[in-house]
């Protein structure tokens, strides 16, 4: 039996309780499907777990983990994307342990961060799978953690084992921030937090009343991937269809095919993925796509660019894609993930704001065709929580249209940072109001996110948003690689100096680029649009600008490398 509409979901207070409920009431329904793409051109090999099978594998692995760890011990997940990752995460929670969602050591460019997180979390057990077991054992040899290979644990391990009751206030997992600095922090997410945020997301995207399928390629160690592809489906009893991020990057049409294959699909991706699909999916690949049945496409990246939604929907209008499915959203790990969202079925709201007024902290309207206007997408309204804008210095609550720090209060706000009491007191403030570190404003009932407080570039007393400068710079010359550049401030005399480090496009060598002309074009565009003189523009090869584990450019690490002199040798000014 696999009817489209799941039965009513009772109010369980933990993900393991939800798994058990669906295994008892709808045992033969599909729970999770992983679509593997073993070769170029592959249409995908499907591997599916029913709720009955998922429950059995979760209990078997939980029993095995309980042999090596006790309540509150950490369990690091170093599994590749797939159903074993889901099983390992839920098994850790079922055993009363604290999951630490991570990734195998072969994720390019993130070995240092993985080692730092393992040193911080100090897991008692590391869970992986057979294909990755060798490298995981080598990488974790000095940690003292025991390695459990999930797919080698027999079903029989579940026989006779019963989980103990875990309070909903207990920590379920540590969600490590994406790593924009060298010392990422682990947010303590309780069982109550993740269930609350799953309900909030389900309500925001219409999955609380209608049957949906969650389709995702976001990595499960990322907060949005974990909540949308694991927690929300488990809470509501929905089918979750997963694929590997690398499979999407290699051939983005694979994601769209999965969306087309599952009626009323909901999915999430960062802003760049929509631009990537519009540019990379060929007319031949579009021929058999039918996208009219998509329920919601969440754009949860910062910043969400209105032009990206326009390009994406123009590219796939002939395939029946409804522009009202695009849902700009805002969230962060400290709030589990989801905070506010534009609702599906309504065209996203966009705002043209006066650039100078915005730099001065006021959201004043401008003509959309004004070249100096800042175009922002509205990130909708809060999902089951409260949002307010405050002065980051005085903490005073600001009025609508004033720009300040976004603060969030709700049952999804995490407990604090693992082993960082002082940092926790500073960020998870009095009254449960989370200091997000993000700048924004409320306008016409919508939350607008304008940037990161710590990333602001302040030159001659004027604020400049780095993502705004980056957008202008990348449009100034065709040899610049989109979304692979970082703008930041460095110490100067007097005040700050503004710098841009940018990758050139793939398939083109530096010898083929007129670098002085490129630098001049970037300087001129930024000066004309922002009234900002760039002190330095550095052109570097593809793959040089560092990114966080969630795929965003790390301005902090780029700045650090620039100040350390790493770029002049490998870059060209």
Coordinates of C-alpha atoms in Angstrom, one line a residue:
X1 CA 0.0 0.0 0.0
X2 CA 1.4 3.4 -1.0
X3 CA -1.4 5.9 -1.3
X4 CA -0.5 9.5 -1.8
X5 CA -2.1 10.9 1.4
X6 CA -0.5 9.8 4.7
X7 CA -2.8 9.5 7.7
X8 CA -3.0 12.2 10.3
X9 CA 0.3 12.9 12.1
X10 CA -0.1 12.8 15.9
X11 CA 1.9 15.3 18.0
X12 CA 5.0 13.2 18.8
X13 CA 7.8 15.1 20.5
X14 CA 10.8 13.4 18.9
X15 CA 11.8 12.1 15.6
X16 CA 12.3 8.5 16.8
X17 CA 8.7 8.5 18.2
X18 CA 7.5 9.6 14.7
X19 CA 9.5 6.9 13.0
X20 CA 8.0 4.3 15.3
X21 CA 4.5 5.7 14.7
X22 CA 4.7 5.5 10.9
X23 CA 6.3 2.0 11.1
X24 CA 3.3 0.8 13.1
X25 CA 0.5 2.6 11.2
X26 CA 1.8 2.6 7.6
X27 CA 4.6 0.0 7.5
X28 CA 4.7 -0.5 3.7
X29 CA 4.7 3.1 2.6
X30 CA 7.9 4.4 1.1
X31 CA 9.9 6.5 3.6
X32 CA 13.2 7.4 2.0
X33 CA 14.5 6.8 -1.6
X34 CA 18.1 7.5 -2.6
X35 CA 18.7 7.9 -6.3
X36 CA 22.3 7.0 -7.2
X37 CA 23.9 8.1 -10.4
X38 CA 26.8 5.6 -10.9
X39 CA 27.8 6.8 -14.3
X40 CA 27.6 9.8 -16.6
X41 CA 24.3 9.9 -18.3
X42 CA 22.7 7.6 -15.7
X43 CA 19.0 8.3 -15.2
X44 CA 19.4 7.0 -11.6
X45 CA 19.3 3.8 -9.6
X46 CA 16.6 3.9 -6.9
X47 CA 17.1 2.4 -3.4
X48 CA 14.1 2.7 -1.1
X49 CA 13.3 2.1 2.6
X50 CA 9.7 1.6 3.7
X51 CA 8.8 2.9 7.2
X52 CA 8.9 -0.7 8.5
X53 CA 12.4 -1.3 7.1
X54 CA 13.6 2.1 8.3
X55 CA 12.4 1.4 11.8
X56 CA 14.2 -1.9 11.9
X57 CA 17.5 -0.5 10.6
X58 CA 17.3 2.4 13.0
X59 CA 16.7 0.1 16.0
X60 CA 19.4 -2.3 15.0
X61 CA 22.0 0.5 14.6
X62 CA 20.8 2.2 17.8
X63 CA 21.3 -1.0 19.7
X64 CA 24.8 -1.3 18.3
X65 CA 25.7 2.4 19.2
X66 CA 24.4 1.9 22.7
X67 CA 27.1 -0.8 23.2
X68 CA 29.8 1.8 22.8
X69 CA 28.3 5.0 24.1
X70 CA 26.0 6.3 26.8
X71 CA 23.3 9.0 27.0
X72 CA 24.7 12.4 25.9
X73 CA 27.8 11.0 24.2
X74 CA 28.4 12.3 20.7
X75 CA 28.1 10.2 17.6
X76 CA 29.8 11.7 14.5
X77 CA 28.2 10.9 11.2
X78 CA 30.9 10.5 8.5
X79 CA 28.6 8.8 6.0
X80 CA 28.2 9.6 2.3
X81 CA 24.8 10.9 1.2
X82 CA 22.2 8.2 1.2
X83 CA 19.8 6.2 3.3
X84 CA 22.5 5.0 5.6
X85 CA 23.1 8.6 6.6
X86 CA 19.4 8.9 7.5
X87 CA 19.5 5.7 9.4
X88 CA 22.6 6.7 11.4
X89 CA 21.2 10.1 12.3
X90 CA 17.9 8.6 13.6
X91 CA 19.7 5.7 15.3
X92 CA 21.8 8.1 17.3
X93 CA 18.7 10.0 18.5
X94 CA 16.9 6.7 19.2
X95 CA 19.8 5.6 21.4
X96 CA 19.7 8.8 23.4
X97 CA 23.0 10.0 22.0
X98 CA 23.9 13.3 20.4
X99 CA 24.4 13.1 16.6
X100 CA 27.0 15.3 14.9
X101 CA 26.1 15.4 11.2
X102 CA 29.4 15.6 9.2
X103 CA 30.8 14.1 6.0
X104 CA 33.5 11.7 4.9
X105 CA 37.1 12.9 4.9
X106 CA 37.3 13.0 1.1
X107 CA 35.1 16.1 0.8
X108 CA 37.5 18.4 -1.1
X109 CA 38.9 21.3 0.8
X110 CA 37.3 20.5 4.1
X111 CA 39.6 18.1 5.9
X112 CA 40.9 20.8 8.2
X113 CA 37.4 21.8 9.2
X114 CA 36.4 18.2 9.8
X115 CA 39.4 17.6 12.1
X116 CA 38.6 20.8 14.0
X117 CA 34.9 19.7 14.5
X118 CA 35.9 16.3 15.7
X119 CA 38.4 17.8 18.1
X120 CA 35.6 20.1 19.5
X121 CA 32.8 17.5 19.6
X122 CA 35.0 14.7 21.0
X123 CA 32.7 11.9 19.7
X124 CA 32.7 8.5 21.4
X125 CA 31.6 6.8 18.2
X126 CA 32.0 7.6 14.5
X127 CA 29.5 6.0 12.1
X128 CA 30.3 5.4 8.4
X129 CA 29.6 3.0 5.6
X130 CA 31.7 0.2 4.0
X131 CA 32.9 2.3 1.0
X132 CA 34.2 5.0 3.3
X133 CA 35.3 2.9 6.2
X134 CA 39.0 2.7 5.4
X135 CA 39.5 6.4 5.0
X136 CA 37.4 7.2 8.1
X137 CA 39.4 4.8 10.2
X138 CA 42.7 6.4 9.0
X139 CA 41.3 9.9 9.6
X140 CA 40.0 9.2 13.1
X141 CA 42.9 7.0 14.3
X142 CA 44.0 9.6 16.8
X143 CA 40.6 10.6 18.1
X144 CA 39.9 7.6 20.3
X145 CA 36.5 7.2 18.8
X146 CA 35.2 3.7 17.9
X147 CA 34.2 3.3 14.3
X148 CA 30.9 1.6 13.5
X149 CA 30.1 0.6 9.9
X150 CA 26.3 1.1 9.6
X151 CA 25.7 -1.3 6.7
X152 CA 27.6 -4.1 8.5
X153 CA 25.3 -4.1 11.5
X154 CA 22.8 -7.0 11.1
X155 CA 19.0 -6.6 11.5
X156 CA 19.2 -9.1 14.4
X157 CA 20.9 -6.5 16.6
X158 CA 17.4 -4.9 17.0
X159 CA 16.0 -8.1 18.7
X160 CA 15.1 -7.5 22.3
X161 CA 16.5 -4.0 22.5
X162 CA 14.4 -1.2 23.8
X163 CA 15.3 2.5 23.8
X164 CA 15.1 4.5 27.0
X165 CA 13.0 7.6 27.1
X166 CA 14.8 10.7 26.2
X167 CA 13.5 14.1 27.4
X168 CA 12.4 16.5 24.6
X169 CA 14.6 19.1 26.2
X170 CA 17.7 16.9 25.7
X171 CA 20.2 17.7 22.9
X172 CA 19.4 15.7 19.8
X173 CA 22.3 16.9 17.7
X174 CA 25.1 19.4 17.3
X175 CA 24.6 21.5 14.1
X176 CA 28.0 22.9 13.3
X177 CA 27.9 26.3 11.6
X178 CA 29.1 26.3 8.0
X179 CA 32.6 27.2 8.7
X180 CA 33.1 30.8 7.7
X181 CA 35.9 30.9 10.3
X182 CA 38.5 28.3 11.3
X183 CA 36.7 27.5 14.5
X184 CA 33.0 26.6 13.7
X185 CA 30.7 26.3 16.6
X186 CA 28.3 23.5 17.3
X187 CA 24.7 24.6 17.9
X188 CA 22.9 22.5 20.5
X189 CA 19.6 21.5 18.8
X190 CA 17.1 19.7 21.2
X191 CA 14.5 17.1 20.2
X192 CA 11.9 19.7 20.8
X193 CA 13.7 22.3 18.6
X194 CA 13.9 20.0 15.5
X195 CA 10.3 18.8 15.8
X196 CA 9.1 22.4 16.2
X197 CA 11.1 23.6 13.2
X198 CA 9.9 20.7 11.1
X199 CA 6.3 21.6 11.8
X200 CA 7.1 25.3 11.0
X201 CA 8.6 24.4 7.7
X202 CA 5.7 22.0 6.8
X203 CA 3.2 24.8 7.6
X204 CA 5.1 27.4 5.6
X205 CA 5.3 25.3 2.5
X206 CA 1.9 23.8 2.6
X207 CA 2.8 20.3 3.6
X208 CA 0.8 20.3 6.8
X209 CA -2.5 19.8 4.9
X210 CA -1.5 18.5 1.5
X211 CA 0.5 15.4 0.5
X212 CA 3.9 16.4 -0.7
X213 CA 7.2 14.7 -1.6
X214 CA 10.4 16.2 -0.4
X215 CA 13.1 16.1 -3.1
X216 CA 16.6 17.2 -2.2
X217 CA 20.3 17.1 -3.2
X218 CA 21.5 19.4 -0.4
X219 CA 24.0 17.6 1.8
X220 CA 22.5 16.1 4.9
X221 CA 25.2 17.6 7.2
X222 CA 23.8 21.0 6.2
X223 CA 21.0 22.4 8.4
X224 CA 18.5 22.9 5.5
X225 CA 19.2 19.5 4.0
X226 CA 18.8 17.8 7.4
X227 CA 15.5 19.5 8.3
X228 CA 13.8 19.5 4.9
X229 CA 15.0 16.0 3.7
X230 CA 14.9 14.1 7.0
X231 CA 13.1 15.9 9.9
X232 CA 10.1 17.2 8.1
X233 CA 9.3 14.0 6.2
X234 CA 9.7 12.0 9.4
X235 CA 7.3 14.3 11.3
X236 CA 4.6 14.2 8.6
X237 CA 5.2 10.7 7.2
X238 CA 6.1 12.0 3.7
X239 CA 8.3 10.4 1.1
X240 CA 11.8 11.9 0.9
X241 CA 13.8 11.5 -2.3
X242 CA 17.5 12.1 -2.0
X243 CA 20.4 12.5 -4.4
X244 CA 24.0 13.3 -4.0
X245 CA 25.2 17.0 -4.3
X246 CA 27.9 15.9 -6.7
X247 CA 25.3 14.3 -9.0
X248 CA 23.5 17.6 -9.2
X249 CA 26.6 19.6 -9.9
X250 CA 27.7 17.2 -12.6
X251 CA 24.3 17.2 -14.4
X252 CA 21.7 19.6 -12.8
X253 CA 18.9 18.3 -15.0
X254 CA 18.8 15.3 -12.7
X255 CA 17.3 17.4 -9.9
X256 CA 14.6 18.7 -12.2
X257 CA 13.8 15.2 -13.5
X258 CA 13.2 14.1 -9.9
X259 CA 11.0 17.1 -9.3
X260 CA 9.0 16.3 -12.4
X261 CA 8.7 12.6 -11.4
X262 CA 7.1 13.3 -8.0
X263 CA 3.8 15.2 -7.9
X264 CA 3.6 18.1 -5.6
X265 CA 7.4 18.1 -4.9
X266 CA 9.0 20.6 -2.5
X267 CA 12.7 21.2 -2.6
X268 CA 15.3 23.7 -1.5
X269 CA 18.5 25.0 -3.1
X270 CA 20.8 28.0 -2.7
X271 CA 20.5 30.9 -5.1
X272 CA 23.4 29.8 -7.3
X273 CA 21.7 26.5 -8.1
X274 CA 18.8 28.2 -9.9
X275 CA 21.2 30.3 -12.0
X276 CA 23.2 27.1 -12.7
X277 CA 20.1 25.2 -13.9
X278 CA 19.0 28.1 -16.2
X279 CA 22.5 28.3 -17.7
X280 CA 23.4 24.6 -17.9
X281 CA 20.3 22.6 -18.7
X282 CA 20.1 22.2 -22.5
X283 CA 17.1 22.5 -24.8
X284 CA 17.3 18.8 -25.5
X285 CA 17.2 18.0 -21.8
X286 CA 14.2 20.3 -21.3
X287 CA 12.2 18.4 -23.9
X288 CA 10.9 15.7 -21.6
X289 CA 10.5 17.8 -18.4
X290 CA 7.1 18.5 -17.0
X291 CA 7.4 20.9 -14.1
X292 CA 3.8 22.1 -13.6
X293 CA 3.3 19.8 -10.6
X294 CA 6.0 21.4 -8.4
X295 CA 4.6 22.7 -5.1
X296 CA 7.4 24.8 -3.8
X297 CA 11.0 25.7 -4.6
X298 CA 12.8 27.2 -1.6
X299 CA 15.6 29.7 -2.2
X300 CA 17.3 29.8 1.1
X301 CA 20.6 31.3 0.2
X302 CA 21.9 34.7 1.3
X303 CA 21.5 36.8 -0.7
X304 CA 18.4 35.7 -2.6
X305 CA 18.6 37.6 -5.9
X306 CA 15.3 38.6 -7.6
X307 CA 17.0 38.3 -11.1
X308 CA 17.9 34.7 -10.4
X309 CA 14.2 33.7 -10.0
X310 CA 13.4 35.6 -13.2
X311 CA 16.1 33.8 -15.2
X312 CA 15.1 30.4 -13.7
X313 CA 11.4 30.7 -14.5
X314 CA 12.0 32.1 -17.9
X315 CA 14.3 29.2 -18.7
X316 CA 11.6 26.6 -17.7
X317 CA 8.3 28.4 -18.5
X318 CA 7.7 26.2 -21.5
X319 CA 8.0 23.2 -19.1
X320 CA 5.0 24.5 -17.1
X321 CA 6.9 25.9 -14.2
X322 CA 4.8 28.3 -12.1
X323 CA 6.7 31.4 -10.9
X324 CA 4.6 31.3 -7.8
X325 CA 6.4 28.2 -6.6
X326 CA 9.5 30.2 -5.9
X327 CA 9.8 30.8 -2.2
X328 CA 12.6 33.1 -0.9
X329 CA 13.3 32.1 2.7
X330 CA 15.6 33.0 5.6
X331 CA 17.1 30.9 8.3
X332 CA 20.2 30.0 10.2
X333 CA 21.6 27.0 12.2
X334 CA 21.0 28.7 15.5
X335 CA 17.3 28.6 14.8
X336 CA 17.5 24.9 13.7
X337 CA 17.2 26.4 10.2
X338 CA 13.8 27.9 9.1
X339 CA 12.8 31.3 10.3
X340 CA 10.7 33.0 7.6
X341 CA 9.4 32.1 4.1
X342 CA 7.5 33.4 1.2
X343 CA 4.5 31.1 0.8
X344 CA 4.0 29.1 -2.4
X345 CA 1.1 30.1 -4.6
X346 CA 1.9 33.8 -4.4
X347 CA 4.5 35.5 -6.6
X348 CA 7.5 36.5 -4.5
X349 CA 7.6 40.1 -3.5
X350 CA 10.5 42.2 -4.6
X351 CA 11.7 45.6 -3.4
X352 CA 13.7 48.4 -5.1
X353 CA 15.5 50.4 -2.4
X354 CA 17.6 53.6 -2.5
X355 CA 21.2 52.5 -2.1
X356 CA 22.4 55.6 -0.2
X357 CA 19.5 55.4 2.2
X358 CA 20.0 51.7 2.8
X359 CA 23.7 52.3 3.6
X360 CA 22.5 54.9 6.2
X361 CA 20.1 52.3 7.7
X362 CA 16.8 53.3 6.0
X363 CA 14.8 51.2 3.5
X364 CA 13.4 53.9 1.2
X365 CA 11.8 53.0 -2.1
X366 CA 13.5 53.7 -5.4
X367 CA 12.6 53.2 -9.1
X368 CA 13.3 49.6 -10.2
X369 CA 15.0 50.9 -13.3
X370 CA 17.3 53.2 -11.4
X371 CA 20.8 51.8 -11.9
X372 CA 21.7 52.7 -8.3
X373 CA 18.7 50.9 -6.8
X374 CA 19.2 47.9 -4.7
X375 CA 16.9 45.0 -5.6
X376 CA 15.9 42.7 -2.8
X377 CA 13.6 39.7 -2.6
X378 CA 11.2 39.6 0.3
X379 CA 11.7 36.5 2.5
X380 CA 8.1 36.3 3.6
X381 CA 6.8 36.2 7.1
X382 CA 7.9 34.3 10.2
X383 CA 7.0 30.6 10.3
X384 CA 5.6 30.0 13.9
X385 CA 8.1 32.4 15.5
X386 CA 8.7 36.1 16.2
X387 CA 11.1 38.3 14.4
X388 CA 12.1 41.9 15.3
X389 CA 14.7 44.3 14.1
X390 CA 17.0 45.9 16.7
X391 CA 19.8 48.4 16.9
X392 CA 22.9 46.1 17.2
X393 CA 24.5 48.6 19.7
X394 CA 21.7 49.8 21.9
X395 CA 19.4 46.8 21.5
X396 CA 16.5 49.2 20.9
X397 CA 13.6 47.8 18.8
X398 CA 13.5 49.6 15.5
X399 CA 10.5 50.6 13.5
X400 CA 9.4 49.2 10.1
X401 CA 11.8 50.3 7.3
X402 CA 14.8 50.8 9.6
X403 CA 17.7 48.5 9.1
X404 CA 19.2 46.7 12.1
X405 CA 20.0 43.2 13.4
X406 CA 17.5 40.5 12.9
X407 CA 16.5 38.8 16.2
X408 CA 14.4 35.7 16.4
X409 CA 12.3 34.1 19.2
X410 CA 10.6 30.7 19.0
X411 CA 10.5 27.0 20.0
X412 CA 13.0 26.2 17.3
X413 CA 15.8 28.4 18.7
X414 CA 18.7 26.2 19.8
X415 CA 19.9 25.9 23.4
X416 CA 23.3 27.5 22.8
X417 CA 26.8 26.6 21.5
X418 CA 28.5 23.4 22.6
X419 CA 31.1 24.1 25.3
X420 CA 30.9 27.9 24.6
X421 CA 29.0 29.4 27.6
X422 CA 30.2 33.0 27.1
X423 CA 29.5 32.9 23.3
X424 CA 26.1 31.4 24.0
X425 CA 25.1 34.1 26.5
X426 CA 26.1 36.7 24.0
X427 CA 24.1 35.2 21.0
X428 CA 21.2 33.4 22.7
X429 CA 20.2 36.5 24.6
X430 CA 17.7 37.4 27.3
X431 CA 14.1 36.4 26.8
X432 CA 15.0 33.8 24.3
X433 CA 15.8 36.4 21.6
X434 CA 18.5 35.1 19.3
X435 CA 21.0 37.6 17.9
X436 CA 21.4 36.4 14.4
X437 CA 24.2 38.6 13.3
X438 CA 22.3 39.3 10.1
X439 CA 21.1 42.7 9.0
X440 CA 17.6 43.3 7.7
X441 CA 14.4 45.2 7.9
X442 CA 10.6 44.7 8.0
X443 CA 8.8 46.3 5.1
X444 CA 5.1 45.7 4.1
X445 CA 5.0 42.7 6.4
X446 CA 8.0 41.1 4.7
X447 CA 11.4 40.3 6.1
X448 CA 14.2 41.7 3.9
X449 CA 17.7 40.4 4.6
X450 CA 20.4 43.0 3.6
X451 CA 23.6 41.3 4.8
X452 CA 25.9 40.2 7.6
X453 CA 26.7 42.6 10.4
X454 CA 30.4 41.3 10.5
X455 CA 30.8 41.5 6.7
X456 CA 29.9 45.2 6.3
X457 CA 32.5 47.2 4.5
X458 CA 32.8 50.7 6.1
X459 CA 34.7 53.2 3.9
X460 CA 34.7 56.9 4.6
X461 CA 31.9 56.5 7.1
X462 CA 29.6 54.8 4.6
X463 CA 28.3 51.2 4.8
X464 CA 28.6 48.9 1.8
X465 CA 27.1 45.4 1.6
X466 CA 29.7 43.0 0.3
X467 CA 27.2 40.9 -1.7
X468 CA 26.0 44.0 -3.4
X469 CA 29.6 44.9 -4.4
X470 CA 30.2 41.3 -5.5
X471 CA 27.1 41.4 -7.8
X472 CA 28.3 44.6 -9.4
X473 CA 31.8 43.3 -9.9
X474 CA 30.8 40.0 -11.4
X475 CA 28.6 41.7 -14.0
X476 CA 31.4 44.0 -15.0
X477 CA 33.4 41.5 -17.1
X478 CA 32.4 38.1 -18.8
X479 CA 35.7 36.5 -17.6
X480 CA 34.6 36.6 -14.0
X481 CA 33.1 33.5 -12.5
X482 CA 29.6 34.1 -11.1
X483 CA 29.3 33.7 -7.3
X484 CA 33.0 32.9 -6.9
X485 CA 34.3 36.3 -5.6
X486 CA 34.6 37.9 -2.3
X487 CA 34.4 41.6 -1.3
X488 CA 35.7 42.6 2.1
X489 CA 37.3 45.4 4.1
X490 CA 40.9 45.5 5.2
X491 CA 42.7 47.9 7.6
X492 CA 43.8 51.1 5.9
X493 CA 45.1 54.5 6.8
X494 CA 42.7 56.1 7.6
X495 CA 39.8 53.7 7.9
X496 CA 39.0 50.6 5.9
X497 CA 40.1 49.7 2.3
X498 CA 37.8 47.7 0.0
X499 CA 39.1 44.7 -1.8
X500 CA 37.7 42.2 -4.3
X501 CA 39.2 38.7 -4.9
X502 CA 37.6 37.0 -7.9
X503 CA 38.0 33.8 -9.8
X504 CA 38.1 33.8 -13.5
X505 CA 35.8 31.4 -15.5
X506 CA 36.8 27.8 -16.2
X507 CA 38.1 27.0 -19.6
X508 CA 40.0 30.2 -19.9
X509 CA 43.6 30.8 -18.9
X510 CA 45.0 34.0 -17.4
X511 CA 47.1 34.4 -20.6
X512 CA 43.9 34.7 -22.6
X513 CA 42.4 37.5 -20.3
X514 CA 43.3 41.2 -20.6
X515 CA 43.7 41.5 -16.9
X516 CA 44.3 45.3 -16.7
X517 CA 41.1 45.8 -18.7
X518 CA 39.2 43.5 -16.4
X519 CA 40.4 45.2 -13.3
X520 CA 39.6 48.6 -14.8
X521 CA 36.1 47.5 -15.7
X522 CA 35.5 46.2 -12.1
X523 CA 36.8 49.4 -10.6
X524 CA 34.7 51.6 -12.8
X525 CA 31.5 49.6 -12.3
X526 CA 31.9 49.6 -8.5
X527 CA 32.8 53.3 -8.4
X528 CA 29.8 54.2 -10.6
X529 CA 27.2 52.1 -8.8
X530 CA 28.4 52.4 -5.2
X531 CA 30.6 55.5 -5.0
X532 CA 33.3 53.1 -3.7
X533 CA 36.9 53.1 -4.7
X534 CA 38.4 49.6 -4.7
X535 CA 41.8 49.5 -3.1
X536 CA 42.7 46.2 -4.8
X537 CA 41.2 43.8 -7.3
X538 CA 42.8 40.3 -7.4
X539 CA 42.1 37.8 -10.2
X540 CA 42.7 34.2 -9.2
X541 CA 42.2 30.7 -10.8
X542 CA 39.0 28.7 -10.4
X543 CA 38.7 27.0 -7.1
X544 CA 41.0 29.5 -5.3
X545 CA 38.3 31.5 -3.4
X546 CA 37.5 29.4 -0.3
X547 CA 34.0 28.2 0.4
X548 CA 32.2 27.0 3.5
X549 CA 30.9 23.4 3.9
X550 CA 27.5 24.7 2.7
X551 CA 29.0 26.0 -0.6
X552 CA 29.0 29.8 0.2
X553 CA 32.0 31.9 -0.4
X554 CA 33.9 32.4 2.9
X555 CA 34.7 36.1 3.0
X556 CA 36.4 35.8 6.3
X557 CA 38.8 33.1 5.1
X558 CA 39.4 35.0 1.8
X559 CA 40.2 38.1 3.8
X560 CA 42.5 36.1 6.1
X561 CA 44.4 34.7 3.1
X562 CA 44.7 38.0 1.4
X563 CA 46.1 39.7 4.5
X564 CA 48.6 36.7 4.8
X565 CA 49.8 37.4 1.3
X566 CA 48.5 34.2 -0.2
X567 CA 47.1 35.7 -3.3
X568 CA 49.7 37.9 -5.0
X569 CA 51.8 34.8 -5.8
X570 CA 48.9 32.9 -7.4
X571 CA 46.7 35.8 -8.5
X572 CA 47.1 38.7 -10.9
X573 CA 46.1 42.4 -10.2

